[in-house]
Amino acid sequence: MIFGGTMLSNGLVFARYSLAEWIQGLLGDRLEMIPEWILFPLLMLAGCLVIIGFITVFALFAIWMERKVSAHMQCRLGPMEVGFHGALQTIADGVKLLGKEDIVPRHADKLLHYLAPIIVFAGVFPLFVVVPFSEKILISDINLGLFFVAAVGAVEVVGVIMAGWASNNKWSLFGAMRAATQLVSYEIPLGLAFLTIILLAGSFSMVDIIHQQEGWLSNWFLFHNPFMPIIFLSFFTASLAECKRAPFDLPEAESELVSGFHTEYSGMKFSIFFLAEYAAMYVVCAIAAVMFLGGWSTGIKPLEAWLADSAGNPMREVLSNTVHLVVIVTKSMFLVFVQMWLRWTLPRIRLDQIMHVCLKVLLPWTMVAMVATSAIELCWPGGNMVLTALTIVIWSIPLLWTLKAILDMTVGIFLKFVPSGR
Amino acid sequence: MTSEEILKRLQDQFGEAILGTDDSSLNLTVKVASETLLEISRFCRDDSSLSFDLLSLVSGVDWTDRIESVIHLDSTAHKHHLVLKVDCDHESPRCPSVVEIWNAADWHERETYDMFGIIYEGHPNLVRILCAEDWEGYPLRKDYLMPDEYHGIPNDFQQAGKRPQKYNPRG
Amino acid sequence: MTMASMYFDYANVAVFFVFAVVFVILNISVISVILRPTVENDQKDTTYECGEPSVGSSWVRFDMRFYTVALVFLIFDVEVAFLYPWAVVFKDLRGAIGGSATGVFVFLEAAIFLLILFVGLIYVWKRGDLDWVKSSSAQEVDARQRQMIEAKDEVRL
Amino acid sequence: MNILNTLSILAAAPSEATAIWLPVFFWTFALVSVLSSLAVLVVKDIVRCAFLIMSSLSGLAGLYLLLGAEFLAFTQIMVYVGGILILILFGVMLTNREPLLIKRMKATGLVAPGVLAGLILFTAIGYSVCTVDWKVTDQPLPADADTPARIGNALMSDFILPFEMASVLLLVALVGAAMAARRGGAEG
Amino acid sequence: MMTIGLTHYLLLGGLLFSIGMAIIIIKRNGVAVLMGLELLLNAAALNFIAFSHYTVGDVRGQVVAIFIIMLAAAEAAVALAIVLNIFQHFKGIEVDEVSTLRD
Amino acid sequence: MGEATNVTEVPLPQGGTVAVKPGDFRTEEMLLNIGPQHPSTHGVLRVVVRTDGEIILDSQVHIGYLHRCFEKVVENVTWTQVTPYTDRMDYLASMYNNLGYSLAVEKLGDVEVPERASYIRIIIGELQRIASHLMSVGTYGLDVGAITAFLYCFRDREITLRIFEEVCGQRLNYNYIRPGGVSGDLTDEMLKKIDDFIDYFLPKIDEIDNLLSMNGIFIYRTAGVGILPLDLALDYGCTGPVLRGSGLARDLRKDEPYGLYEQFDFDVITGKGEKGQLGDCWDRYMIRVREMRESCKIIKQALAKIPEGKFIEPKLLKNVKVKKGESYLKVENPRGELGYYIVSDGKKGPYRCSVRAPSFCNIAVLPEISRGCMVADMVVIIGSIDIVMGEVDR
């Protein structure tokens, strides 16, 4: 309770630091009595609590958002009863799931059945260690950030296979096999995209990567050269597949495999899978924002410079952190929204087609784009303004086209409300 | 082709094997002997002036003294219709199967077997289709009585004299 | 980056990992146990198979193609792992301005490395190991069908 | 004392915290890898064996981390847990003869010799390890050791030939394995 | 608790090596033998890294370990393909049966 | 170990043993139940498939889970009492079931139908076809994972259901078309509503095209899948969109016009194999989408020239007199040819009433066209055949 109160009173910014201050305030002089080797795990644990709080809030919000987005895309209202526009619906569902009976099939491998959700969640949660929110609000800037993501992200597959395997159910096993092939093969384009970014930034560290992209918007790696959008699209597609989101939701394709690898999971175990999925959604989108969209950078050079000039100006620092937090979360949430948008628009593709897309489309293209990027980086270190301009021009065409479609759609909706003659 | 022409074509071809027509029917209905059914059917399908390529329905009618197996045929090209009827014995109805001519007859014959007990000879997989495999009796026969229970599920309606219980959702 | 600082970073990861495990166990085995009912039912514990008793065992031997996909993945995974150190030093080695000789050399090293593996990919691709369903006699079916329709038309005329 | 200062100080230099926690982590990881690989000896279900091997290798990755080989630790997780384990599982699923959940591997008649060989081997290794006086360096790695970059530099200079040969080897493995697997499939 | 040194890692490596060897000898299933092999390779890699960390203070040991991992992956891929082939021919992957049925 | 002679008995965890013979390398067959309780079997269809991994080697269709003895029940009721039972067969196109039965009885009983009633039947029948196709198209979207298309279709279907509710007080089981006419008149207000609906709905079909029919992934999933050659379709007695999808322009409204269909101008849609092969799932699906446009055309024409007059002879609402004899009459139901074979012994009710249910005939071809597909395709193929289990099982 006190923790929450402190957090609120100081705002989300500096949550972790305020916690440290809180501990200091609580203990005062006695602080030195606490051995460091206990103090530090405690501080880390505090970070965990902040993140788990964030995940929970994010999951609650994302699920609500998903429902609302899908509903409004489908001319429905979505949840409306619990709370303002159904905002508390997810909590109600969570409480319901908490009270659901946990059923384990008789012939299941009980141990593995129990371990699977743990591994899936433990494969996603540590990823938040490297997800940055602003210069100050990040758990840890691991030296090997992106590589860490690539490695730990691979652990989730094990949990999924375990779940499908242990259920002793044909549908689950189908789902597990599909998940294994899909998640495994989409890691290659993902890894190649990571490589390209590391190549450009010369570092694995998330913070370094963001710092490389500060300044004007044209510094974002997305606009580095005409091949980068290919890498971005490839990364985004692969991340959709890694999150098992439509149109790559084959492992849990409800119309084919009933519920795929978690067919035999109920209650809290099921909701852990769910939570992990939404957490992974945020992680991949945040990482995409860091890798391609300049992370917390606003893309306006004077503003960045003004924000960075915080020497002797603590309020400026707070402001800078807040702005950066808002910027990166907005970017990530926009990508999350695109994920949802795609989910509610596209049909699901088939297993052989998923392999086709990965191995015959994404893999060669990403490879070529990566080599091209490295060649460009070799010829023009630090990028070339002409190429950047070219990129923006070439890729703004499909972008503008999409924007036009959105505009048509929204204007159409407004026109609908204009009373017609009939 | 009109009904008369079809009939004439069949009679020219098969003569005595065409046992007659059923005048009470509004469609051209030809009664055939069960031995010649296959031959006639094949002719109906293959003859270019008849070309009955679509089997609409195989059904049965229980006339208490006999059971009729009825085959409805359509031609998508000539847009005419023909009904073939085969009389079967009421006690042990048997009839040749036309599955080898029209695959569509497969399920229809299984259903007719299921409902009337007509054994279609030569059918590749003559098992019950709608009723459970261990169901007893042939429901669409006129002398059929519902069993009192099936695997412990009682048949409430046939308990003599008892009116069906009023539905009470609260038990 | 000193060792101690590195340990500090990864201690965070460890704490997160342990926390995740504890969090899930707490949810599944403590909080939920208090709240949820447990009603024993024989039917409930059966494996779901669309409302029918399972036919056969769920023992299934999967297709070879799964193996090939995993194989391709593994090889490329190792390749990517090899290239990470290259990528991180590329910027340092390529020289400050323009392509220095070392830079070109380093670039070519990786390019050859990738090319050799790309040959492997193309080999597997061309052999059809990446195709899931071998396209059957689809053309044949099509031809047969068109023939049928033409025959129909003749009858109609 | 400001706690934030402590944080930065601690992050900068080896301290009491690392001194206390390092052995804890070492023993945890060592136990995880040894116990799970011992369990592989005992457990009969091959799928569980695969998962146990995974946990053993993850424990080893933790040990690599403690040795300052962070890049290697993640390569280990990425290649082994994300790759080889999946391949092994597919191998299991492709070669099982009996329903898998009741799959019990028969042991060879070599249980006692196996255990004995293991013990003898361990004694020999243990003896030699403990008797030799290893020259331990005072400076394990420079303070600003950026291992991935160093590895990259090494790969681009001293190990350039092995680096290229690695790609050839991987190519051969890919082609060979695909061919072997395919031939098996085609004849099936 | 004591300070962890080179000896610890070497002993641990030796232990894992011995266990891997025992797995190879005891297990009959080809895939399980493969698992034992992976353990052997990893024990070796651990030694390399430990040596390079404690005696040289260099990353050369790590580079070698990377090559070991690469070799392990290639080996696993090929070995499993061979196991699949053996399964095809002998309808089983029990190694001792396979060795007696060589023709 | 010699050849594959050593069959081993392996104990199963649930007791008993299973005989295991060392199978060949890559093929290990598995029996898999799809249905009866499966999201994509559109009811309680059960398909037992034999698969090799994800590839279907063979399948067997089991039906009867919804068998309600329609044919037995109607032998015990009067001629007019039968119509409510026909409602419950194809519950997505109840109007058409009523129509088929009524036409058969009218033919046998020589009952005159007022002209206005015939027009009403055509308007309502085509509206029902639109509703039914919307359901089919929507759930097909659901089968391939496009949930939004499903809801768009349902939004529009809802309007037709409201119209039906206003017309006859029911949303699903209408009991509206009776032997001799229809049970209630269409007021001008309702006709206006139907007209408005058509105006509203025509652009919505383009919306469905944009969202689903022409979606790359959708085409990727459905084109070239589940190819049904024409000879096979005829051999199995497939009719309706399934047969037309294979390229044959057979539509009873054109071929053997009933009601007043000969007076209307519309096209018979056939598959052309535009996106993949002729007779694939996309063709079958697209027929339904395009037929909705044709239905709109027919409704527009009917609305333009619907005459004034009676909609039924009131005494016919009680019962119909039918002479001894039998008749077989088929109509073009949204799912295919719905045939009623009615035998009368001159009494108050039918002596025998047999139904040729289009879904029943169409689904029989499933094992033939799903061979060699993947499990995911199975769902797509079932959806493309568009079955209603109430009709299959009767």
PDB file of N, CA and C in Angstrom, chain F residues 279-348:
ATOM      1  N   GLY F 279     -13.851 -24.987 -59.644  1.00  0.00           N
ATOM      2  CA  GLY F 279     -14.449 -25.874 -58.653  1.00  0.00           C
ATOM      3  C   GLY F 279     -13.737 -25.849 -57.325  1.00  0.00           C
ATOM      4  N   ASP F 280     -12.900 -24.833 -57.079  1.00  0.00           N
ATOM      5  CA  ASP F 280     -12.253 -24.787 -55.769  1.00  0.00           C
ATOM      6  C   ASP F 280     -13.129 -24.024 -54.772  1.00  0.00           C
ATOM      7  N   CYS F 281     -12.625 -23.938 -53.563  1.00  0.00           N
ATOM      8  CA  CYS F 281     -13.434 -23.346 -52.510  1.00  0.00           C
ATOM      9  C   CYS F 281     -13.774 -21.890 -52.824  1.00  0.00           C
ATOM     10  N   TRP F 282     -12.837 -21.189 -53.423  1.00  0.00           N
ATOM     11  CA  TRP F 282     -13.089 -19.775 -53.706  1.00  0.00           C
ATOM     12  C   TRP F 282     -14.246 -19.628 -54.680  1.00  0.00           C
ATOM     13  N   ASP F 283     -14.295 -20.508 -55.680  1.00  0.00           N
ATOM     14  CA  ASP F 283     -15.398 -20.458 -56.635  1.00  0.00           C
ATOM     15  C   ASP F 283     -16.732 -20.677 -55.937  1.00  0.00           C
ATOM     16  N   ARG F 284     -16.764 -21.682 -55.102  1.00  0.00           N
ATOM     17  CA  ARG F 284     -18.023 -21.983 -54.409  1.00  0.00           C
ATOM     18  C   ARG F 284     -18.443 -20.822 -53.531  1.00  0.00           C
ATOM     19  N   TYR F 285     -17.443 -20.239 -52.871  1.00  0.00           N
ATOM     20  CA  TYR F 285     -17.731 -19.107 -52.001  1.00  0.00           C
ATOM     21  C   TYR F 285     -18.244 -17.923 -52.812  1.00  0.00           C
ATOM     22  N   MET F 286     -17.549 -17.657 -53.915  1.00  0.00           N
ATOM     23  CA  MET F 286     -17.847 -16.453 -54.689  1.00  0.00           C
ATOM     24  C   MET F 286     -19.221 -16.534 -55.319  1.00  0.00           C
ATOM     25  N   ILE F 287     -19.648 -17.760 -55.652  1.00  0.00           N
ATOM     26  CA  ILE F 287     -20.992 -17.922 -56.211  1.00  0.00           C
ATOM     27  C   ILE F 287     -22.020 -17.328 -55.264  1.00  0.00           C
ATOM     28  N   ARG F 288     -21.846 -17.589 -53.989  1.00  0.00           N
ATOM     29  CA  ARG F 288     -22.832 -17.114 -53.019  1.00  0.00           C
ATOM     30  C   ARG F 288     -22.835 -15.594 -52.978  1.00  0.00           C
ATOM     31  N   VAL F 289     -21.638 -15.025 -52.978  1.00  0.00           N
ATOM     32  CA  VAL F 289     -21.575 -13.560 -52.929  1.00  0.00           C
ATOM     33  C   VAL F 289     -22.251 -12.971 -54.161  1.00  0.00           C
ATOM     34  N   ARG F 290     -21.969 -13.559 -55.311  1.00  0.00           N
ATOM     35  CA  ARG F 290     -22.534 -12.974 -56.529  1.00  0.00           C
ATOM     36  C   ARG F 290     -24.020 -13.251 -56.638  1.00  0.00           C
ATOM     37  N   GLU F 291     -24.443 -14.390 -56.103  1.00  0.00           N
ATOM     38  CA  GLU F 291     -25.886 -14.683 -56.164  1.00  0.00           C
ATOM     39  C   GLU F 291     -26.692 -13.688 -55.364  1.00  0.00           C
ATOM     40  N   MET F 292     -26.064 -13.116 -54.349  1.00  0.00           N
ATOM     41  CA  MET F 292     -26.814 -12.130 -53.566  1.00  0.00           C
ATOM     42  C   MET F 292     -27.185 -10.940 -54.446  1.00  0.00           C
ATOM     43  N   ARG F 293     -26.294 -10.590 -55.353  1.00  0.00           N
ATOM     44  CA  ARG F 293     -26.614  -9.486 -56.264  1.00  0.00           C
ATOM     45  C   ARG F 293     -27.783  -9.862 -57.162  1.00  0.00           C
ATOM     46  N   GLU F 294     -27.753 -11.104 -57.648  1.00  0.00           N
ATOM     47  CA  GLU F 294     -28.856 -11.553 -58.509  1.00  0.00           C
ATOM     48  C   GLU F 294     -30.171 -11.539 -57.748  1.00  0.00           C
ATOM     49  N   SER F 295     -30.106 -11.977 -56.495  1.00  0.00           N
ATOM     50  CA  SER F 295     -31.323 -11.982 -55.681  1.00  0.00           C
ATOM     51  C   SER F 295     -31.857 -10.570 -55.544  1.00  0.00           C
ATOM     52  N   CYS F 296     -30.953  -9.630 -55.336  1.00  0.00           N
ATOM     53  CA  CYS F 296     -31.387  -8.238 -55.226  1.00  0.00           C
ATOM     54  C   CYS F 296     -32.087  -7.809 -56.506  1.00  0.00           C
ATOM     55  N   LYS F 297     -31.517  -8.245 -57.641  1.00  0.00           N
ATOM     56  CA  LYS F 297     -32.117  -7.918 -58.930  1.00  0.00           C
ATOM     57  C   LYS F 297     -33.546  -8.456 -59.004  1.00  0.00           C
ATOM     58  N   ILE F 298     -33.706  -9.706 -58.605  1.00  0.00           N
ATOM     59  CA  ILE F 298     -35.034 -10.323 -58.672  1.00  0.00           C
ATOM     60  C   ILE F 298     -36.000  -9.582 -57.768  1.00  0.00           C
ATOM     61  N   ILE F 299     -35.542  -9.261 -56.561  1.00  0.00           N
ATOM     62  CA  ILE F 299     -36.449  -8.586 -55.620  1.00  0.00           C
ATOM     63  C   ILE F 299     -36.874  -7.237 -56.186  1.00  0.00           C
ATOM     64  N   LYS F 300     -35.919  -6.531 -56.755  1.00  0.00           N
ATOM     65  CA  LYS F 300     -36.249  -5.229 -57.346  1.00  0.00           C
ATOM     66  C   LYS F 300     -37.347  -5.378 -58.389  1.00  0.00           C
ATOM     67  N   GLN F 301     -37.184  -6.377 -59.265  1.00  0.00           N
ATOM     68  CA  GLN F 301     -38.188  -6.582 -60.311  1.00  0.00           C
ATOM     69  C   GLN F 301     -39.531  -6.945 -59.722  1.00  0.00           C
ATOM     70  N   ALA F 302     -39.500  -7.844 -58.728  1.00  0.00           N
ATOM     71  CA  ALA F 302     -40.758  -8.292 -58.137  1.00  0.00           C
ATOM     72  C   ALA F 302     -41.452  -7.142 -57.440  1.00  0.00           C
ATOM     73  N   LEU F 303     -40.670  -6.308 -56.762  1.00  0.00           N
ATOM     74  CA  LEU F 303     -41.280  -5.181 -56.057  1.00  0.00           C
ATOM     75  C   LEU F 303     -41.933  -4.224 -57.049  1.00  0.00           C
ATOM     76  N   ALA F 304     -41.341  -4.149 -58.225  1.00  0.00           N
ATOM     77  CA  ALA F 304     -41.863  -3.203 -59.212  1.00  0.00           C
ATOM     78  C   ALA F 304     -43.222  -3.628 -59.736  1.00  0.00           C
ATOM     79  N   LYS F 305     -43.441  -4.939 -59.818  1.00  0.00           N
ATOM     80  CA  LYS F 305     -44.690  -5.337 -60.475  1.00  0.00           C
ATOM     81  C   LYS F 305     -45.554  -6.242 -59.612  1.00  0.00           C
ATOM     82  N   ILE F 306     -45.424  -6.133 -58.320  1.00  0.00           N
ATOM     83  CA  ILE F 306     -46.275  -6.964 -57.468  1.00  0.00           C
ATOM     84  C   ILE F 306     -47.733  -6.499 -57.591  1.00  0.00           C
ATOM     85  N   PRO F 307     -48.638  -7.412 -57.898  1.00  0.00           N
ATOM     86  CA  PRO F 307     -50.035  -7.007 -58.101  1.00  0.00           C
ATOM     87  C   PRO F 307     -50.800  -6.956 -56.783  1.00  0.00           C
ATOM     88  N   GLU F 308     -51.943  -6.296 -56.807  1.00  0.00           N
ATOM     89  CA  GLU F 308     -52.852  -6.324 -55.655  1.00  0.00           C
ATOM     90  C   GLU F 308     -53.625  -7.632 -55.690  1.00  0.00           C
ATOM     91  N   GLY F 309     -54.212  -7.975 -54.576  1.00  0.00           N
ATOM     92  CA  GLY F 309     -55.047  -9.173 -54.587  1.00  0.00           C
ATOM     93  C   GLY F 309     -54.959  -9.935 -53.294  1.00  0.00           C
ATOM     94  N   LYS F 310     -55.535 -11.126 -53.342  1.00  0.00           N
ATOM     95  CA  LYS F 310     -55.535 -11.961 -52.152  1.00  0.00           C
ATOM     96  C   LYS F 310     -54.181 -12.620 -51.979  1.00  0.00           C
ATOM     97  N   PHE F 311     -53.885 -12.989 -50.745  1.00  0.00           N
ATOM     98  CA  PHE F 311     -52.634 -13.714 -50.561  1.00  0.00           C
ATOM     99  C   PHE F 311     -52.870 -15.182 -50.234  1.00  0.00           C
ATOM    100  N   ILE F 312     -54.111 -15.549 -49.868  1.00  0.00           N
ATOM    101  CA  ILE F 312     -54.433 -16.970 -49.663  1.00  0.00           C
ATOM    102  C   ILE F 312     -55.946 -17.114 -49.582  1.00  0.00           C
ATOM    103  N   GLU F 313     -56.438 -18.264 -49.973  1.00  0.00           N
ATOM    104  CA  GLU F 313     -57.837 -18.582 -49.706  1.00  0.00           C
ATOM    105  C   GLU F 313     -57.940 -18.912 -48.230  1.00  0.00           C
ATOM    106  N   PRO F 314     -58.745 -18.176 -47.435  1.00  0.00           N
ATOM    107  CA  PRO F 314     -58.747 -18.374 -45.983  1.00  0.00           C
ATOM    108  C   PRO F 314     -59.006 -19.819 -45.568  1.00  0.00           C
ATOM    109  N   LYS F 315     -59.856 -20.517 -46.325  1.00  0.00           N
ATOM    110  CA  LYS F 315     -60.158 -21.886 -45.878  1.00  0.00           C
ATOM    111  C   LYS F 315     -58.932 -22.797 -46.009  1.00  0.00           C
ATOM    112  N   LEU F 316     -58.025 -22.402 -46.851  1.00  0.00           N
ATOM    113  CA  LEU F 316     -56.833 -23.232 -47.022  1.00  0.00           C
ATOM    114  C   LEU F 316     -55.919 -23.187 -45.793  1.00  0.00           C
ATOM    115  N   LEU F 317     -56.119 -22.156 -44.955  1.00  0.00           N
ATOM    116  CA  LEU F 317     -55.297 -22.088 -43.753  1.00  0.00           C
ATOM    117  C   LEU F 317     -55.610 -23.228 -42.797  1.00  0.00           C
ATOM    118  N   LYS F 318     -56.850 -23.756 -42.900  1.00  0.00           N
ATOM    119  CA  LYS F 318     -57.219 -24.879 -42.009  1.00  0.00           C
ATOM    120  C   LYS F 318     -56.577 -26.161 -42.502  1.00  0.00           C
ATOM    121  N   ASN F 319     -57.010 -26.615 -43.663  1.00  0.00           N
ATOM    122  CA  ASN F 319     -56.367 -27.793 -44.232  1.00  0.00           C
ATOM    123  C   ASN F 319     -56.600 -27.817 -45.727  1.00  0.00           C
ATOM    124  N   VAL F 320     -55.818 -28.629 -46.370  1.00  0.00           N
ATOM    125  CA  VAL F 320     -55.881 -28.731 -47.824  1.00  0.00           C
ATOM    126  C   VAL F 320     -56.407 -30.111 -48.147  1.00  0.00           C
ATOM    127  N   LYS F 321     -57.193 -30.179 -49.193  1.00  0.00           N
ATOM    128  CA  LYS F 321     -57.629 -31.507 -49.650  1.00  0.00           C
ATOM    129  C   LYS F 321     -56.650 -31.981 -50.715  1.00  0.00           C
ATOM    130  N   VAL F 322     -56.142 -33.165 -50.502  1.00  0.00           N
ATOM    131  CA  VAL F 322     -55.177 -33.693 -51.453  1.00  0.00           C
ATOM    132  C   VAL F 322     -55.648 -35.065 -51.889  1.00  0.00           C
ATOM    133  N   LYS F 323     -55.684 -35.243 -53.183  1.00  0.00           N
ATOM    134  CA  LYS F 323     -56.160 -36.544 -53.690  1.00  0.00           C
ATOM    135  C   LYS F 323     -55.042 -37.582 -53.581  1.00  0.00           C
ATOM    136  N   LYS F 324     -55.433 -38.834 -53.766  1.00  0.00           N
ATOM    137  CA  LYS F 324     -54.486 -39.929 -53.697  1.00  0.00           C
ATOM    138  C   LYS F 324     -53.454 -39.773 -54.817  1.00  0.00           C
ATOM    139  N   GLY F 325     -52.236 -40.046 -54.519  1.00  0.00           N
ATOM    140  CA  GLY F 325     -51.215 -39.937 -55.552  1.00  0.00           C
ATOM    141  C   GLY F 325     -49.885 -39.513 -54.958  1.00  0.00           C
ATOM    142  N   GLU F 326     -48.962 -39.195 -55.792  1.00  0.00           N
ATOM    143  CA  GLU F 326     -47.663 -38.762 -55.279  1.00  0.00           C
ATOM    144  C   GLU F 326     -47.047 -37.739 -56.220  1.00  0.00           C
ATOM    145  N   SER F 327     -46.210 -36.912 -55.638  1.00  0.00           N
ATOM    146  CA  SER F 327     -45.536 -35.932 -56.482  1.00  0.00           C
ATOM    147  C   SER F 327     -44.146 -35.678 -55.935  1.00  0.00           C
ATOM    148  N   TYR F 328     -43.307 -35.266 -56.834  1.00  0.00           N
ATOM    149  CA  TYR F 328     -41.953 -34.897 -56.409  1.00  0.00           C
ATOM    150  C   TYR F 328     -41.686 -33.515 -56.970  1.00  0.00           C
ATOM    151  N   LEU F 329     -41.314 -32.604 -56.101  1.00  0.00           N
ATOM    152  CA  LEU F 329     -41.072 -31.251 -56.574  1.00  0.00           C
ATOM    153  C   LEU F 329     -39.815 -30.699 -55.957  1.00  0.00           C
ATOM    154  N   LYS F 330     -39.009 -30.057 -56.776  1.00  0.00           N
ATOM    155  CA  LYS F 330     -37.785 -29.498 -56.228  1.00  0.00           C
ATOM    156  C   LYS F 330     -37.741 -27.987 -56.440  1.00  0.00           C
ATOM    157  N   VAL F 331     -37.132 -27.319 -55.501  1.00  0.00           N
ATOM    158  CA  VAL F 331     -36.930 -25.879 -55.626  1.00  0.00           C
ATOM    159  C   VAL F 331     -35.457 -25.585 -55.401  1.00  0.00           C
ATOM    160  N   GLU F 332     -35.047 -24.399 -55.820  1.00  0.00           N
ATOM    161  CA  GLU F 332     -33.640 -24.021 -55.682  1.00  0.00           C
ATOM    162  C   GLU F 332     -33.454 -23.328 -54.347  1.00  0.00           C
ATOM    163  N   ASN F 333     -33.145 -24.114 -53.355  1.00  0.00           N
ATOM    164  CA  ASN F 333     -32.836 -23.637 -52.018  1.00  0.00           C
ATOM    165  C   ASN F 333     -31.460 -22.951 -52.063  1.00  0.00           C
ATOM    166  N   PRO F 334     -31.140 -22.071 -51.127  1.00  0.00           N
ATOM    167  CA  PRO F 334     -29.797 -21.472 -51.154  1.00  0.00           C
ATOM    168  C   PRO F 334     -28.670 -22.498 -51.176  1.00  0.00           C
ATOM    169  N   ARG F 335     -28.944 -23.681 -50.670  1.00  0.00           N
ATOM    170  CA  ARG F 335     -27.888 -24.677 -50.602  1.00  0.00           C
ATOM    171  C   ARG F 335     -27.924 -25.681 -51.742  1.00  0.00           C
ATOM    172  N   GLY F 336     -28.971 -25.619 -52.567  1.00  0.00           N
ATOM    173  CA  GLY F 336     -29.056 -26.570 -53.654  1.00  0.00           C
ATOM    174  C   GLY F 336     -30.496 -26.963 -53.920  1.00  0.00           C
ATOM    175  N   GLU F 337     -30.649 -28.132 -54.509  1.00  0.00           N
ATOM    176  CA  GLU F 337     -32.006 -28.546 -54.856  1.00  0.00           C
ATOM    177  C   GLU F 337     -32.691 -29.180 -53.671  1.00  0.00           C
ATOM    178  N   LEU F 338     -33.744 -28.531 -53.239  1.00  0.00           N
ATOM    179  CA  LEU F 338     -34.532 -29.081 -52.143  1.00  0.00           C
ATOM    180  C   LEU F 338     -35.730 -29.784 -52.755  1.00  0.00           C
ATOM    181  N   GLY F 339     -35.777 -31.097 -52.585  1.00  0.00           N
ATOM    182  CA  GLY F 339     -36.860 -31.848 -53.208  1.00  0.00           C
ATOM    183  C   GLY F 339     -37.820 -32.408 -52.173  1.00  0.00           C
ATOM    184  N   TYR F 340     -39.092 -32.311 -52.466  1.00  0.00           N
ATOM    185  CA  TYR F 340     -40.091 -32.934 -51.589  1.00  0.00           C
ATOM    186  C   TYR F 340     -40.785 -34.038 -52.359  1.00  0.00           C
ATOM    187  N   TYR F 341     -40.710 -35.230 -51.842  1.00  0.00           N
ATOM    188  CA  TYR F 341     -41.405 -36.375 -52.439  1.00  0.00           C
ATOM    189  C   TYR F 341     -42.565 -36.689 -51.518  1.00  0.00           C
ATOM    190  N   ILE F 342     -43.777 -36.419 -52.024  1.00  0.00           N
ATOM    191  CA  ILE F 342     -44.950 -36.532 -51.160  1.00  0.00           C
ATOM    192  C   ILE F 342     -45.862 -37.617 -51.700  1.00  0.00           C
ATOM    193  N   VAL F 343     -46.247 -38.521 -50.799  1.00  0.00           N
ATOM    194  CA  VAL F 343     -47.182 -39.574 -51.173  1.00  0.00           C
ATOM    195  C   VAL F 343     -48.454 -39.369 -50.371  1.00  0.00           C
ATOM    196  N   SER F 344     -49.581 -39.356 -51.049  1.00  0.00           N
ATOM    197  CA  SER F 344     -50.843 -39.138 -50.352  1.00  0.00           C
ATOM    198  C   SER F 344     -51.735 -40.353 -50.556  1.00  0.00           C
ATOM    199  N   ASP F 345     -52.430 -40.751 -49.480  1.00  0.00           N
ATOM    200  CA  ASP F 345     -53.421 -41.807 -49.636  1.00  0.00           C
ATOM    201  C   ASP F 345     -54.820 -41.213 -49.561  1.00  0.00           C
ATOM    202  N   GLY F 346     -54.921 -39.915 -49.810  1.00  0.00           N
ATOM    203  CA  GLY F 346     -56.235 -39.268 -49.846  1.00  0.00           C
ATOM    204  C   GLY F 346     -56.733 -38.832 -48.491  1.00  0.00           C
ATOM    205  N   LYS F 347     -55.980 -39.061 -47.421  1.00  0.00           N
ATOM    206  CA  LYS F 347     -56.450 -38.704 -46.088  1.00  0.00           C
ATOM    207  C   LYS F 347     -56.008 -37.279 -45.743  1.00  0.00           C
ATOM    208  N   LYS F 348     -56.125 -36.932 -44.438  1.00  0.00           N
ATOM    209  CA  LYS F 348     -55.890 -35.547 -44.024  1.00  0.00           C
ATOM    210  C   LYS F 348     -54.433 -35.116 -44.110  1.00  0.00           C
TER     211      LYS F 348
END
